[in-house]
Short mmCIF file of C-alpha atoms in Angstrom, two decimals:
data_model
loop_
_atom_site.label_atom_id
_atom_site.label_comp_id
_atom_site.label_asym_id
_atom_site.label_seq_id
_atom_site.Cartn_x
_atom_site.Cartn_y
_atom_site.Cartn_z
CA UNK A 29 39.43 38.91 8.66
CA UNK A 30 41.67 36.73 9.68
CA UNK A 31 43.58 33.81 8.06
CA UNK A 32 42.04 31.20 10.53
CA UNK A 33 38.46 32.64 10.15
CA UNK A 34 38.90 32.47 6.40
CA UNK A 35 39.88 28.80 6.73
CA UNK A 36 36.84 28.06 8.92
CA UNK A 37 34.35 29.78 6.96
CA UNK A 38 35.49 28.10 3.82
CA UNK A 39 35.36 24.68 5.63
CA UNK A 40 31.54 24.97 6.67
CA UNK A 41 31.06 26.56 3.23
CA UNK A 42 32.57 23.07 1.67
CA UNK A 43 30.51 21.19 4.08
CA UNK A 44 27.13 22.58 3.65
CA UNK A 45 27.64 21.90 0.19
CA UNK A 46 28.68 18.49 0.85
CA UNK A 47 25.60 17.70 3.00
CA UNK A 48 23.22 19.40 0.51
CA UNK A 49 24.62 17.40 -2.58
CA UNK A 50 24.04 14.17 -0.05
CA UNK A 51 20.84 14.88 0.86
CA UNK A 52 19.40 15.85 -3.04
CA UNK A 53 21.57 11.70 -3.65
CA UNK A 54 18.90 10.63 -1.31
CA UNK A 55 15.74 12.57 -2.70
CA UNK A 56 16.59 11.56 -6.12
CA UNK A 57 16.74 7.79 -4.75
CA UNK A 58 13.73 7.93 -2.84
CA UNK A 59 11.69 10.26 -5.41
CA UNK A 60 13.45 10.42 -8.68
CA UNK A 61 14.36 13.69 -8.68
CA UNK A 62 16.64 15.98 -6.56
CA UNK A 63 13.81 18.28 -6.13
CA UNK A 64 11.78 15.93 -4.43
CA UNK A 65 9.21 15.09 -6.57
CA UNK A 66 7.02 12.32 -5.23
CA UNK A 67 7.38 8.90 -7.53
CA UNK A 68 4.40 6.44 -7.88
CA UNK A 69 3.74 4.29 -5.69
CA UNK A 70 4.15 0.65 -6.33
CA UNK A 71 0.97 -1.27 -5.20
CA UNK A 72 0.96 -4.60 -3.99
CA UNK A 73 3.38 -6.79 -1.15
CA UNK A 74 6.71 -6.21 -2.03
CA UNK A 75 7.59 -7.75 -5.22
CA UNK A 76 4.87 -7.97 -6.68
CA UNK A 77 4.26 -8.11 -10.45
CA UNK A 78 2.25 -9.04 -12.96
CA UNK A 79 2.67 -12.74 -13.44
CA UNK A 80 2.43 -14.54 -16.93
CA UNK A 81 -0.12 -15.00 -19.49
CA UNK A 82 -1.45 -15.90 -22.64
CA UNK A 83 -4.57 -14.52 -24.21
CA UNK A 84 -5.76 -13.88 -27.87
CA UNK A 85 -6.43 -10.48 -29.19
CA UNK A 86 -9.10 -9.80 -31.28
CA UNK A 87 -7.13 -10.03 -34.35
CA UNK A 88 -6.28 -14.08 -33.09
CA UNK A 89 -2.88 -13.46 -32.03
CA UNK A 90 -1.73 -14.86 -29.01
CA UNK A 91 -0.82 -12.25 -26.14
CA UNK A 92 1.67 -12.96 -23.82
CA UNK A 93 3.69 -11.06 -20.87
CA UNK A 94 7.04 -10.74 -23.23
CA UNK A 95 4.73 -8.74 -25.60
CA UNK A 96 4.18 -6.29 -22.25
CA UNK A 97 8.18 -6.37 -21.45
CA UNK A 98 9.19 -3.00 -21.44
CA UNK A 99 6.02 -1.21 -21.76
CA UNK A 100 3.78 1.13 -19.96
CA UNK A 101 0.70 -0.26 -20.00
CA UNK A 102 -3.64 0.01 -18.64
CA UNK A 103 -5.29 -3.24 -17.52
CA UNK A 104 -8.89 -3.18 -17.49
CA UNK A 105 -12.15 -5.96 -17.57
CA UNK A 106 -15.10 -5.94 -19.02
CA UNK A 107 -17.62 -7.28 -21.10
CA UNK A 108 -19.00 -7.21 -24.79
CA UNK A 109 -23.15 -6.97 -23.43
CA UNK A 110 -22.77 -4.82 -20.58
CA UNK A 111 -24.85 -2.42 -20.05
CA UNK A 112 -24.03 -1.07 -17.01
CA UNK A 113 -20.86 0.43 -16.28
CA UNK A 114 -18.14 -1.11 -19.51
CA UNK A 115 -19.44 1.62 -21.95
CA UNK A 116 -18.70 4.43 -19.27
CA UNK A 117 -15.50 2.71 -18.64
CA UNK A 118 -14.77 2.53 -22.20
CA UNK A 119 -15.44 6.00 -23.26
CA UNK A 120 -13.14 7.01 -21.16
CA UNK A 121 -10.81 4.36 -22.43
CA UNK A 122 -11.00 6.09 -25.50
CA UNK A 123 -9.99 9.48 -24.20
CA UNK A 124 -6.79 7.56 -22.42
CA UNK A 125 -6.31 5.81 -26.33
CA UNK A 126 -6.53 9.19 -28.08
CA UNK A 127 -3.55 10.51 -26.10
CA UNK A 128 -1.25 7.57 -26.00
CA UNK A 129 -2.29 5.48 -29.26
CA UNK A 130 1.09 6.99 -31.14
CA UNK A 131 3.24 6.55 -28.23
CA UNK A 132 5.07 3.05 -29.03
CA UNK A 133 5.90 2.09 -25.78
CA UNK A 134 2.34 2.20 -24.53
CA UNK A 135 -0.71 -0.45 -24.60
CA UNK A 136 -4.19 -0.89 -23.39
CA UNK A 137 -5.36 -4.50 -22.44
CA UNK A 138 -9.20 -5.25 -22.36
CA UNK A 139 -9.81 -8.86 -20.29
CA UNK A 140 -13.16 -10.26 -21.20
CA UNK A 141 -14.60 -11.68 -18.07
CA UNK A 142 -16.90 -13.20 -20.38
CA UNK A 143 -14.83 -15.69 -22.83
CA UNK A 144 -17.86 -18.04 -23.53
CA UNK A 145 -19.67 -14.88 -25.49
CA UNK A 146 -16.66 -12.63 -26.26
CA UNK A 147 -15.14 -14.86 -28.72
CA UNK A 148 -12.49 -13.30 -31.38
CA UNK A 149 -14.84 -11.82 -34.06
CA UNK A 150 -17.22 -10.19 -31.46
CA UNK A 151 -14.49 -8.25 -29.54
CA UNK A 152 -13.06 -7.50 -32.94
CA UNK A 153 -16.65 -6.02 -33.99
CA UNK A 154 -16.19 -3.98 -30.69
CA UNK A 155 -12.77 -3.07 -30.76
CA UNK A 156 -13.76 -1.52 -34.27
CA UNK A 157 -16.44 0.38 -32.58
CA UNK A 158 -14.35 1.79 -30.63
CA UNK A 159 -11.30 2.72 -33.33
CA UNK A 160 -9.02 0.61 -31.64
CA UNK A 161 -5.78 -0.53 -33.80
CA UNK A 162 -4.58 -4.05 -32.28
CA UNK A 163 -1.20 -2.65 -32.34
CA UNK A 164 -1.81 -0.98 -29.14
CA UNK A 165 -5.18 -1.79 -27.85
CA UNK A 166 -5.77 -5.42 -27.23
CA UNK A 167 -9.18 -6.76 -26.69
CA UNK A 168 -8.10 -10.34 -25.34
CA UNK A 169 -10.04 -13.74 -24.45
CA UNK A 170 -9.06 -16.55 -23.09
CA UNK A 171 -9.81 -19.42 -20.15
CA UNK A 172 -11.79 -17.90 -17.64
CA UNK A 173 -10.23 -18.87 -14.53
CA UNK A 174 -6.82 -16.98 -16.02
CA UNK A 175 -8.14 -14.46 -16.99
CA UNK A 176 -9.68 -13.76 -13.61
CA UNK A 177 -7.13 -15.02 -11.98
CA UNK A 178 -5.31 -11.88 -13.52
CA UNK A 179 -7.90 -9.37 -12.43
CA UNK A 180 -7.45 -10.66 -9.37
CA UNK A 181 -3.92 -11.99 -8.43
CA UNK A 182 -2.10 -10.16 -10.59
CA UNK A 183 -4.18 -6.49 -11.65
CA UNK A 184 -5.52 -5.97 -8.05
CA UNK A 185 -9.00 -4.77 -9.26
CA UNK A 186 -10.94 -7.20 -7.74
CA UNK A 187 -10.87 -8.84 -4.47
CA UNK A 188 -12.66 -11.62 -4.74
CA UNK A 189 -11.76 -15.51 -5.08
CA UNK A 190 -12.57 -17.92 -7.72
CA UNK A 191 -16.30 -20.07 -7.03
CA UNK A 192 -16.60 -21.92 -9.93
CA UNK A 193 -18.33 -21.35 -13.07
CA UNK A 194 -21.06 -19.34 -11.78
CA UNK A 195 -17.92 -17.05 -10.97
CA UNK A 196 -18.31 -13.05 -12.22
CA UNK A 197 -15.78 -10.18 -11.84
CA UNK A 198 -17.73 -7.27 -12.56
CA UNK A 199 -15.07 -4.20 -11.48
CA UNK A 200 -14.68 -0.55 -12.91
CA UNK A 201 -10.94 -0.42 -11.71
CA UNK A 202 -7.87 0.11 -14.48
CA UNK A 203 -4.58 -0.50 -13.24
CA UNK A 204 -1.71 1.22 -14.63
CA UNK A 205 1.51 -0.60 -15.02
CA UNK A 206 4.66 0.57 -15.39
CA UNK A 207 8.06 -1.26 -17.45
CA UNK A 208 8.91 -3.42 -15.10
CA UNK A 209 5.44 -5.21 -14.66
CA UNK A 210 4.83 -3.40 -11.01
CA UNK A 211 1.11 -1.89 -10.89
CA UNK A 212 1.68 1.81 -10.01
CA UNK A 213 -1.89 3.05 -9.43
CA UNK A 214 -5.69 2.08 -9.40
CA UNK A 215 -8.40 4.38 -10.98
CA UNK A 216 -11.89 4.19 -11.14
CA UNK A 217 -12.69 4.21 -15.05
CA UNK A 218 -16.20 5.62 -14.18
CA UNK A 219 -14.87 8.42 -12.87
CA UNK A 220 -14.02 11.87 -15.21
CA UNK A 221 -11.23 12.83 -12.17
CA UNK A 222 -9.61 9.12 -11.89
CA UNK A 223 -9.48 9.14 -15.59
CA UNK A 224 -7.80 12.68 -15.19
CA UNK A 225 -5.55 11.42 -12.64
CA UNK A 226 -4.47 8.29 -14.94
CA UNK A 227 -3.57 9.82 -17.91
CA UNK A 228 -0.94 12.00 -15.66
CA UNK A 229 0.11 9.32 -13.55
CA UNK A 230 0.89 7.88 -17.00
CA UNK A 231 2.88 10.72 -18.37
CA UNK A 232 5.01 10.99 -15.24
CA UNK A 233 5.55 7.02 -15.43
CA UNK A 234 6.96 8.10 -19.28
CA UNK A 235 9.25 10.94 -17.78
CA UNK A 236 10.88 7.94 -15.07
#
């Protein structure tokens, strides 16, 4: 072989390596990974994040969005007498609690939609009944229109608009939500396959 065809083969040898080491740069900034696997989506218009708050947990503590900073985290609403679909929705909370409650950079917030009942010693009576240390599940009341404002504005799992007092969110959505406030997925807690889906949609949030 000649000197010149060594020299050429060599160059496009350099070169594909070049453009392959480019294009797994551009997977892994797209994706996350240079084998191209997919990242979460982020939900919402572009920028969107959870906005601030302040509730009270069922031990009386006052919950705010600094407490959240830096954590991966499972929004969900409900209420203490429903009889409908909030047990459902919280058995399967209690699968997603079992796998994450050690994992310190991980949380579970329960909105009462219904603050004039739910008051601090009834969701602590439920958060018992549901083994649920305040360190990491939060059962939290507050002022209504916040509160729903949240589920709304700033969860995403219900689309409706504020009417006044007569006002009810009643939604089976959680939203997962990653470090950065950003909600990265919707699941339907009713649902055995959504709940599925969540708890690995969590544990590749934990991996980015």
């Amino acid at each position: 072989m000649s000197k010149k065809a060594i020299i050429l083969i060599s160059f496009f040898i350099v070169l594909s390596a070049g453009f392959l080491g480019y294009a797994g740069y551009v997977i892994k900034g797209e994706t996350g990974t240079f084998f191209g696997k997919e990242k979460l989506p982020v939900l919402g218009a572009p920028g969107h994040t959870v906005q601030g708050f302040s509730f009270t947990d069922q031990d009386g503590k006052t919950k705010a969005k600094a407490d959240v900073e830096g954590k991966i985290y499972v929004a969900e609403f409900f209420f203490t007498t429903c009889t409908g679909i909030c047990p459902k929705m919280n058995a399967n909370m209690d699968q997603v609690y079992a796998k994450y409650k050690d994992k310190p950079d991980f949380l579970i917030l329960s909105h009462t939609v219904d603050p004039d009942h739910d008051s601090v010693p009834v969701l602590k009576a439920y958060a018992d009944k549901h083994k649920a240390d305040s360190k990491n599940w939060w059962f939290l009341t507050g002022d209504k229109k916040q509160l729903y404002r949240m589920a709304r504005q700033a969860y995403l799992v219900d689309d409706g608009t504020y009417t006044g007092e007569e006002d009810f969110v009643h939604t089976q959505w959680f939203a997962l939500v990653d470090k950065q406030g950003r909600i990265r997925g919707l699941y339907e807690g009713t649902k055995k396959q959504d709940v599925d889906k969540l708890m690995a949609d969590i544990d590749r949030l934990m991996e980015e």
